[in-house]
């Protein structure tokens, strides 16, 4: 068994001293995008965040999200999991360790789904649990364990947090310089000061994450914080050539990405669509008809054609407008050039008559059955698209069906299941007890009885044949008889 490298030795040898890193991005850092990014300067990539519990129980999930994406050109590679149970996390690591160079524990996801699932940044106050998870994984798996975290408001608390993870066995730390509340419209600026404090306090490699839009930002971040590498997420999505210091025409990146997708199938169509929306973001604000078309097409050929139409329109603008073509207020380059997307600054709080500040809150009007047809303006753009495809779709939360949970795993149970279980759990129980479940189409008992009946019939036939053979050997001819009693066949 090979010796497991640690800390700086792991970074220098296994990760080849990687400085330019593509972040783990749900549904976005898939194989095709990682390969494209590597072609344009990325030295290390992460898989999308995978759910440890699902990874352990679902073989298809493992195949679709890791096993089928094995590629010699896609190394070094770190697989990231979200988890909140030490044993489950270790099981997932053991199933993944042969397909990557390290395992990363996600302690930075701030989204609501992470809050509901109790993982990501919402574990950052449970130090005892995190220490146990990292320590157990470091002891049990054959590849190094790394962590990606967000900072606390207090710099001292952030430093102590990082030191705790290092002591537990973390071999590399990625620090996103934002707190768990800095997301969406309130994303704000990442604190490089917090990242620098962590770098100076630990004795393992540190990657910085946040405020990266150009290669110059990468160089400035490394100089100011002293980190070993810099990770990019949104900057990479809008310009995969960021680490090369280039800003190529969008169509060059789009066409190269689509070529990689066709070379390394299968790639989920929604991933490809999302990448094209990011790449063509600024152009789609102008050519809105093609934006709608990009949202509607249902295959890779359709996505490729829309991208081609966007390229032709941009080239036509260049031909007609010359050097002044494509200039948009607020953009440093013409809209068809790969460049970062800057989030709009949230509006300042409004003061009421008493002089106190009132936060601007966007209220979503609840839909009722009476106004659901005429309230498209109250729906988000995504829901409006869904309603256009299915006019009968209802988004009222009160009208959604309530599912009873399976007694064993928590998934929705079958409505008429004889065991009150979901199909997966029902299948295991029915197989074990040799029972039927008509609701799930399981017929283990019926098949067993049929096989038993066939064996009995076969035994009777064999017995009659042996009797006939015995009669011939004793000199007594066997006379075939008609099924009708008392009648001899001539």
Coordinates of C-alpha atoms in Angstrom, one line a residue:
X1 CA 0.0 0.0 0.0
X2 CA 1.4 3.4 -1.0
X3 CA 2.3 5.9 1.8
X4 CA -0.4 8.6 2.1
X5 CA 1.3 12.0 1.6
X6 CA 0.4 14.9 3.9
X7 CA 0.3 18.6 3.9
X8 CA 2.7 20.4 1.7
X9 CA 4.2 17.2 0.4
X10 CA 0.8 16.1 -0.8
X11 CA 0.3 19.6 -2.4
X12 CA 3.7 19.6 -4.1
X13 CA 3.7 15.9 -5.3
X14 CA 0.1 14.7 -5.8
X15 CA -1.4 18.0 -6.7
X16 CA 1.7 19.1 -8.6
X17 CA 1.9 22.4 -6.7
X18 CA -1.4 23.5 -8.2
X19 CA -2.1 27.3 -8.0
X20 CA -5.0 27.7 -10.3
X21 CA -8.1 25.8 -9.1
X22 CA -11.6 25.3 -10.4
X23 CA -14.1 25.2 -7.6
X24 CA -16.6 22.5 -6.9
X25 CA -19.9 23.7 -8.4
X26 CA -23.1 21.8 -8.2
X27 CA -24.2 20.7 -11.7
X28 CA -21.4 22.8 -13.3
X29 CA -18.0 21.4 -12.6
X30 CA -18.7 18.2 -14.6
X31 CA -16.1 16.3 -16.6
X32 CA -16.5 18.3 -19.9
X33 CA -16.2 21.7 -18.1
X34 CA -13.2 20.5 -16.1
X35 CA -11.4 19.4 -19.3
X36 CA -12.1 22.7 -20.9
X37 CA -10.8 24.6 -17.9
X38 CA -7.7 22.5 -17.8
X39 CA -7.0 23.3 -21.5
X40 CA -7.0 26.9 -20.5
X41 CA -4.8 27.1 -17.5
X42 CA -6.6 25.3 -14.6
X43 CA -4.1 23.0 -12.7
X44 CA -6.6 21.4 -10.3
X45 CA -10.3 20.7 -10.4
X46 CA -13.0 19.6 -8.0
X47 CA -16.0 17.4 -8.8
X48 CA -19.5 18.9 -8.1
X49 CA -20.5 18.5 -4.5
X50 CA -21.9 15.0 -4.0
X51 CA -24.3 13.9 -1.3
X52 CA -22.5 11.3 0.9
X53 CA -25.6 9.4 2.0
X54 CA -27.0 9.1 -1.6
X55 CA -23.5 8.1 -2.9
X56 CA -23.4 5.2 -0.4
X57 CA -26.9 3.8 -1.1
X58 CA -27.3 4.5 -4.8
X59 CA -25.0 2.7 -7.3
X60 CA -26.5 4.6 -10.2
X61 CA -25.6 7.9 -8.5
X62 CA -22.1 6.7 -8.0
X63 CA -21.8 5.7 -11.6
X64 CA -23.4 8.9 -13.1
X65 CA -21.4 11.4 -10.9
X66 CA -18.0 9.8 -10.5
X67 CA -17.3 6.3 -11.9
X68 CA -18.4 7.1 -15.5
X69 CA -16.3 10.3 -15.5
X70 CA -12.9 8.7 -15.0
X71 CA -10.5 10.2 -17.5
X72 CA -6.7 10.2 -17.5
X73 CA -6.6 13.9 -18.6
X74 CA -8.8 14.9 -15.6
X75 CA -6.1 14.7 -12.9
X76 CA -5.3 15.8 -10.3
X77 CA -8.9 15.7 -9.1
X78 CA -10.5 16.2 -5.7
X79 CA -14.0 14.7 -5.0
X80 CA -16.2 16.8 -2.7
X81 CA -18.9 15.4 -0.4
X82 CA -21.4 17.0 1.9
X83 CA -22.1 15.0 5.0
X84 CA -23.2 15.2 8.6
X85 CA -22.5 11.7 9.8
X86 CA -18.9 10.4 10.4
X87 CA -19.7 6.8 9.5
X88 CA -21.6 7.6 6.3
X89 CA -18.9 10.1 5.3
X90 CA -16.2 7.5 5.6
X91 CA -18.3 4.9 3.7
X92 CA -18.6 7.4 0.8
X93 CA -14.9 8.2 0.9
X94 CA -14.0 4.5 0.7
X95 CA -16.2 4.1 -2.4
X96 CA -14.7 7.2 -4.1
X97 CA -11.0 7.0 -3.0
X98 CA -9.8 5.0 -6.0
X99 CA -11.2 7.5 -8.5
X100 CA -9.6 10.7 -7.2
X101 CA -6.5 12.2 -5.5
X102 CA -8.2 13.5 -2.3
X103 CA -11.6 13.8 -0.7
X104 CA -13.0 17.2 0.3
X105 CA -15.6 17.9 3.0
X106 CA -17.9 20.7 2.1
X107 CA -18.3 23.1 5.0
X108 CA -19.0 26.2 2.9
X109 CA -22.4 25.7 1.1
X110 CA -24.7 28.5 2.4
X111 CA -27.8 27.6 0.4
X112 CA -31.2 26.9 1.9
X113 CA -31.0 23.2 0.8
X114 CA -27.9 22.8 2.9
X115 CA -29.7 24.3 5.9
X116 CA -32.6 21.9 5.4
X117 CA -30.2 19.0 5.0
X118 CA -27.9 20.1 7.8
X119 CA -24.6 20.2 6.0
X120 CA -22.2 22.7 4.5
X121 CA -21.6 25.9 6.3
X122 CA -24.5 25.1 8.7
X123 CA -22.2 22.7 10.5
X124 CA -19.5 25.3 11.3
X125 CA -20.7 25.7 14.9
X126 CA -20.5 21.9 15.6
X127 CA -16.8 21.6 16.1
X128 CA -17.0 18.3 18.0
X129 CA -18.8 16.6 15.1
X130 CA -16.5 18.1 12.5
X131 CA -13.4 17.0 14.4
X132 CA -14.8 13.4 14.6
X133 CA -15.7 13.4 10.9
X134 CA -12.3 14.6 9.7
X135 CA -10.3 12.5 12.1
X136 CA -12.1 9.3 11.3
X137 CA -11.8 9.9 7.5
X138 CA -8.1 10.7 7.9
X139 CA -7.6 7.4 9.7
X140 CA -9.7 5.2 7.4
X141 CA -9.2 6.3 3.8
X142 CA -6.1 5.9 1.6
X143 CA -6.1 9.5 0.2
X144 CA -5.8 12.8 2.0
X145 CA -8.8 14.6 3.5
X146 CA -9.3 18.3 2.7
X147 CA -11.9 20.9 3.8
X148 CA -13.6 24.0 2.2
X149 CA -14.8 26.5 4.8
X150 CA -16.4 30.0 5.1
X151 CA -15.1 32.5 7.6
X152 CA -16.8 33.7 10.8
X153 CA -17.3 37.4 11.4
X154 CA -14.6 37.3 14.1
X155 CA -11.1 36.7 12.7
X156 CA -9.9 35.0 15.9
X157 CA -12.8 32.5 15.7
X158 CA -12.0 31.7 12.1
X159 CA -8.4 31.0 12.9
X160 CA -9.3 28.7 15.8
X161 CA -11.8 26.9 13.5
X162 CA -9.0 26.3 10.9
X163 CA -6.6 25.1 13.5
X164 CA -9.2 22.6 14.9
X165 CA -9.6 21.1 11.4
X166 CA -5.8 20.9 10.8
X167 CA -5.4 19.1 14.2
X168 CA -8.2 16.7 13.3
X169 CA -6.3 15.6 10.1
X170 CA -7.2 18.1 7.3
X171 CA -4.3 18.2 4.9
X172 CA -5.4 21.2 2.8
X173 CA -7.8 24.0 3.6
X174 CA -9.7 26.2 1.1
X175 CA -11.0 29.4 2.7
X176 CA -13.9 31.3 1.1
X177 CA -13.5 34.8 2.6
X178 CA -17.3 35.3 3.1
X179 CA -19.6 34.5 6.0
X180 CA -22.6 32.2 5.7
X181 CA -24.9 35.2 5.4
X182 CA -23.0 36.6 2.4
X183 CA -24.9 35.1 -0.5
X184 CA -27.3 36.1 -3.3
X185 CA -27.9 39.9 -3.4
X186 CA -25.9 40.2 -0.2
X187 CA -22.8 38.5 -1.5
X188 CA -20.6 41.5 -1.0
X189 CA -16.7 41.4 -0.9
X190 CA -14.7 38.5 0.4
X191 CA -12.3 39.2 3.2
X192 CA -8.7 38.4 2.2
X193 CA -7.6 39.6 5.7
X194 CA -9.4 36.5 7.2
X195 CA -7.7 34.2 4.6
X196 CA -4.3 35.7 5.4
X197 CA -4.8 35.2 9.1
X198 CA -5.7 31.5 8.5
X199 CA -2.6 31.1 6.2
X200 CA -0.3 32.4 8.9
X201 CA -1.9 30.3 11.6
X202 CA -1.8 26.8 10.0
X203 CA 1.0 24.5 8.8
X204 CA -0.9 23.1 5.8
X205 CA -1.5 24.5 2.3
X206 CA -4.3 27.0 2.0
X207 CA -6.3 28.0 -1.1
X208 CA -8.1 31.3 -1.3
X209 CA -11.6 31.7 -2.7
X210 CA -13.5 35.0 -3.4
X211 CA -13.1 38.2 -5.4
X212 CA -11.5 36.5 -8.4
X213 CA -12.6 37.9 -11.8
X214 CA -9.3 38.3 -13.7
X215 CA -5.8 36.7 -13.6
X216 CA -4.5 39.9 -12.0
X217 CA -6.9 39.3 -9.1
X218 CA -5.3 35.8 -8.7
X219 CA -1.8 37.2 -8.6
X220 CA -2.8 40.0 -6.2
X221 CA -4.6 37.6 -3.9
X222 CA -1.6 35.3 -3.7
X223 CA 0.7 38.2 -3.0
X224 CA -1.5 39.7 -0.3
X225 CA -2.5 36.5 1.5
X226 CA 0.5 34.2 1.0
X227 CA -1.8 31.3 0.0
X228 CA -0.6 28.4 -2.1
X229 CA -3.4 28.6 -4.7
X230 CA -6.5 30.5 -5.7
X231 CA -9.9 28.9 -6.4
X232 CA -12.4 30.4 -8.9
X233 CA -16.1 29.6 -9.3
X234 CA -18.2 32.3 -11.0
X235 CA -15.2 33.9 -12.7
X236 CA -14.4 30.5 -14.3
X237 CA -18.0 30.0 -15.4
X238 CA -18.1 33.3 -17.3
X239 CA -14.5 33.0 -18.6
X240 CA -12.9 29.5 -18.7
X241 CA -9.7 31.1 -20.0
X242 CA -9.4 33.2 -16.8
X243 CA -6.3 31.4 -15.6
X244 CA -4.6 32.1 -19.0
X245 CA -5.1 35.8 -18.6
X246 CA -7.2 35.9 -21.8
X247 CA -10.7 37.2 -22.6
X248 CA -11.6 35.4 -25.9
X249 CA -14.8 35.7 -27.9
X250 CA -17.6 33.8 -26.2
X251 CA -18.3 31.7 -29.3
X252 CA -14.7 30.3 -29.2
X253 CA -15.2 29.0 -25.6
X254 CA -18.8 27.8 -26.3
X255 CA -17.9 25.9 -29.5
X256 CA -14.9 24.3 -27.8
X257 CA -17.0 23.3 -24.8
X258 CA -19.7 21.7 -27.0
X259 CA -16.9 19.8 -28.8
X260 CA -15.7 18.4 -25.5
X261 CA -19.2 17.5 -24.5
X262 CA -19.6 15.5 -27.8
X263 CA -16.3 13.7 -27.2
X264 CA -17.0 12.7 -23.6
X265 CA -20.7 11.7 -23.5
X266 CA -23.0 11.5 -21.7
X267 CA -23.4 15.0 -20.3
X268 CA -26.7 16.0 -18.8
X269 CA -28.4 18.5 -21.1
X270 CA -29.3 20.9 -18.2
X271 CA -25.6 21.3 -17.4
X272 CA -24.7 22.2 -21.0
X273 CA -27.6 24.7 -21.2
X274 CA -26.6 26.3 -17.9
X275 CA -23.0 26.8 -19.1
X276 CA -24.2 28.4 -22.4
X277 CA -26.4 30.8 -20.4
X278 CA -23.4 31.8 -18.3
X279 CA -21.0 32.2 -21.3
X280 CA -23.5 34.1 -23.4
X281 CA -25.0 36.0 -20.4
X282 CA -24.2 39.6 -21.6
X283 CA -25.2 38.9 -25.2
X284 CA -28.5 37.2 -24.2
X285 CA -29.5 40.5 -22.5
X286 CA -29.6 42.0 -26.1
X287 CA -30.8 39.0 -28.2
X288 CA -33.7 38.0 -26.0
X289 CA -35.4 36.0 -28.7
X290 CA -32.5 33.6 -28.7
X291 CA -32.5 33.6 -24.9
X292 CA -36.0 32.1 -25.1
X293 CA -34.9 29.7 -27.8
X294 CA -32.0 28.5 -25.7
X295 CA -34.3 27.8 -22.8
X296 CA -36.7 25.7 -25.0
X297 CA -34.5 23.4 -27.1
X298 CA -34.5 19.8 -26.0
X299 CA -31.3 18.3 -27.4
X300 CA -27.6 19.0 -27.8
X301 CA -28.0 19.8 -31.5
X302 CA -30.5 22.5 -30.7
X303 CA -28.2 24.1 -28.1
X304 CA -25.4 24.1 -30.7
X305 CA -27.6 25.8 -33.3
X306 CA -28.6 28.6 -30.9
X307 CA -25.0 29.2 -30.0
X308 CA -24.2 29.3 -33.7
X309 CA -27.0 31.9 -34.3
X310 CA -25.6 34.0 -31.4
X311 CA -22.1 33.9 -33.0
X312 CA -23.5 35.0 -36.4
X313 CA -25.4 37.9 -34.9
X314 CA -22.3 39.1 -33.0
X315 CA -20.2 38.8 -36.1
X316 CA -22.8 40.8 -38.1
X317 CA -22.6 43.5 -35.4
X318 CA -18.9 43.6 -35.8
X319 CA -19.1 43.9 -39.6
X320 CA -21.7 46.8 -39.4
X321 CA -20.4 48.7 -36.3
X322 CA -16.6 48.2 -36.5
X323 CA -14.6 49.1 -33.4
X324 CA -17.6 50.7 -31.6
X325 CA -19.8 47.6 -32.0
X326 CA -21.0 45.7 -29.0
X327 CA -20.3 48.3 -26.4
X328 CA -22.7 48.1 -23.5
X329 CA -22.9 50.5 -20.5
X330 CA -21.2 49.0 -17.5
X331 CA -19.1 46.4 -19.4
X332 CA -15.4 46.9 -20.0
X333 CA -15.5 44.9 -23.2
X334 CA -18.0 44.3 -26.0
X335 CA -20.8 41.9 -24.9
X336 CA -19.5 39.0 -27.0
X337 CA -16.1 38.9 -25.1
X338 CA -15.7 36.6 -22.1
X339 CA -15.8 38.8 -19.0
X340 CA -17.0 38.6 -15.4
X341 CA -20.5 39.1 -14.3
X342 CA -20.8 41.7 -11.5
X343 CA -23.8 41.3 -9.2
X344 CA -26.0 44.4 -8.8
X345 CA -25.5 46.2 -5.6
X346 CA -28.5 45.7 -3.3
X347 CA -30.6 48.8 -2.7
X348 CA -30.1 50.8 0.5
X349 CA -32.7 50.4 3.2
X350 CA -35.6 52.8 3.0
X351 CA -36.3 55.0 6.0
X352 CA -40.0 55.2 7.3
X353 CA -41.7 58.2 8.8
X354 CA -40.2 57.5 12.2
X355 CA -36.7 57.7 10.8
X356 CA -36.0 54.0 11.3
X357 CA -34.7 51.8 8.5
X358 CA -37.0 49.3 6.9
X359 CA -35.4 46.5 4.9
X360 CA -36.6 46.1 1.3
X361 CA -38.2 42.7 1.2
X362 CA -39.6 41.2 -2.0
X363 CA -43.0 39.6 -1.3
X364 CA -44.2 36.7 -3.4
X365 CA -47.9 36.6 -3.8
X366 CA -49.4 33.3 -2.9
X367 CA -51.4 31.8 -5.7
X368 CA -54.9 30.6 -5.2
X369 CA -57.0 28.5 -7.5
X370 CA -59.0 31.6 -8.5
X371 CA -56.0 33.7 -9.6
X372 CA -53.5 31.1 -10.8
X373 CA -54.3 31.7 -14.5
X374 CA -53.9 35.5 -14.4
X375 CA -51.0 35.9 -12.1
X376 CA -48.0 35.1 -14.3
X377 CA -46.5 38.4 -13.3
X378 CA -46.2 37.1 -9.7
X379 CA -44.2 34.1 -10.8
X380 CA -40.5 33.9 -11.2
X381 CA -39.1 33.6 -14.7
X382 CA -38.3 30.0 -14.2
X383 CA -41.8 29.2 -13.1
X384 CA -43.3 31.2 -16.0
X385 CA -41.3 29.0 -18.4
X386 CA -42.6 25.9 -16.7
X387 CA -46.2 27.2 -16.9
X388 CA -45.7 27.9 -20.6
X389 CA -44.7 24.3 -21.2
X390 CA -47.5 23.0 -18.9
X391 CA -50.4 25.5 -18.6
X392 CA -52.1 23.3 -16.0
X393 CA -49.1 23.3 -13.6
X394 CA -50.0 24.7 -10.2
X395 CA -47.4 26.4 -8.0
X396 CA -49.6 26.9 -4.9
X397 CA -47.9 25.2 -2.0
X398 CA -51.2 24.4 -0.3
X399 CA -52.2 22.4 -3.4
X400 CA -49.1 20.2 -3.5
X401 CA -49.8 16.6 -2.6
X402 CA -48.6 15.5 0.8
X403 CA -46.7 12.3 0.8
X404 CA -46.5 9.8 3.7
X405 CA -42.9 8.8 4.4
X406 CA -41.5 5.3 4.2
X407 CA -41.1 3.7 7.6
X408 CA -37.5 2.8 6.9
X409 CA -35.7 5.4 4.7
X410 CA -38.0 8.5 4.8
X411 CA -38.7 8.5 1.0
X412 CA -42.4 8.7 -0.1
X413 CA -44.1 5.4 0.5
X414 CA -46.2 3.6 -2.0
X415 CA -49.9 4.6 -1.5
X416 CA -51.1 0.9 -1.5
X417 CA -47.9 -0.8 -0.4
X418 CA -48.7 -3.8 1.8
X419 CA -45.6 -3.0 3.9
X420 CA -46.1 0.8 4.0
X421 CA -42.7 1.3 2.4
X422 CA -41.1 2.9 -0.7
X423 CA -40.4 0.7 -3.6
X424 CA -36.7 0.1 -2.8
X425 CA -37.4 -0.9 0.8
X426 CA -40.5 -2.9 -0.2
X427 CA -38.5 -4.9 -2.7
X428 CA -35.9 -5.9 -0.1
X429 CA -38.5 -6.9 2.4
X430 CA -40.7 -8.8 -0.1
X431 CA -37.6 -10.7 -1.3
X432 CA -36.6 -11.6 2.2
X433 CA -40.1 -12.7 3.2
X434 CA -41.0 -14.2 -0.2
X435 CA -44.1 -12.0 -0.4
X436 CA -46.1 -10.1 -3.0
X437 CA -46.8 -6.4 -3.3
X438 CA -49.3 -5.7 -6.1
X439 CA -48.8 -1.9 -5.6
X440 CA -45.2 -2.1 -6.6
X441 CA -45.6 -5.0 -9.0
X442 CA -43.5 -7.4 -6.9
X443 CA -44.4 -11.1 -7.2
X444 CA -41.8 -13.0 -5.3
X445 CA -44.5 -15.3 -3.6
X446 CA -46.3 -15.9 -6.9
X447 CA -43.1 -16.8 -8.7
X448 CA -42.0 -19.1 -5.9
X449 CA -45.4 -20.9 -5.9
X450 CA -45.2 -21.2 -9.7
X451 CA -41.7 -22.7 -9.5
X452 CA -42.8 -25.1 -6.8
X453 CA -45.8 -26.2 -8.9
X454 CA -43.6 -26.7 -11.9
X455 CA -41.2 -28.8 -9.9
X456 CA -44.0 -31.0 -8.6
X457 CA -45.4 -31.5 -12.1
X458 CA -41.9 -32.3 -13.3
X459 CA -41.5 -34.9 -10.4
X460 CA -44.8 -36.6 -11.3
X461 CA -43.9 -36.8 -15.0
X462 CA -40.5 -38.2 -14.0
X463 CA -42.2 -40.8 -11.7
X464 CA -44.6 -42.0 -14.5
X465 CA -41.7 -42.3 -17.0
X466 CA -39.8 -44.4 -14.5
X467 CA -42.8 -46.7 -14.0
X468 CA -43.2 -47.1 -17.7
X469 CA -39.5 -47.8 -18.1
X470 CA -39.7 -50.3 -15.3
X471 CA -42.6 -52.2 -16.8
X472 CA -40.8 -52.6 -20.1
X473 CA -37.7 -54.0 -18.3
X474 CA -40.0 -56.6 -16.5
X475 CA -41.5 -57.7 -19.8
X476 CA -44.8 -56.1 -19.2
X477 CA -45.8 -53.8 -22.1
X478 CA -47.1 -50.5 -21.2
X479 CA -50.3 -49.7 -23.0
X480 CA -51.0 -46.0 -23.6
X481 CA -54.4 -45.0 -22.5
X482 CA -56.7 -42.2 -23.5
X483 CA -57.5 -39.7 -20.8
X484 CA -61.1 -41.0 -20.9
X485 CA -61.6 -43.9 -18.4
X486 CA -62.0 -47.4 -19.8
X487 CA -61.1 -46.6 -23.4
X488 CA -58.0 -48.1 -24.9
X489 CA -56.2 -46.3 -27.7
X490 CA -56.0 -48.5 -30.9

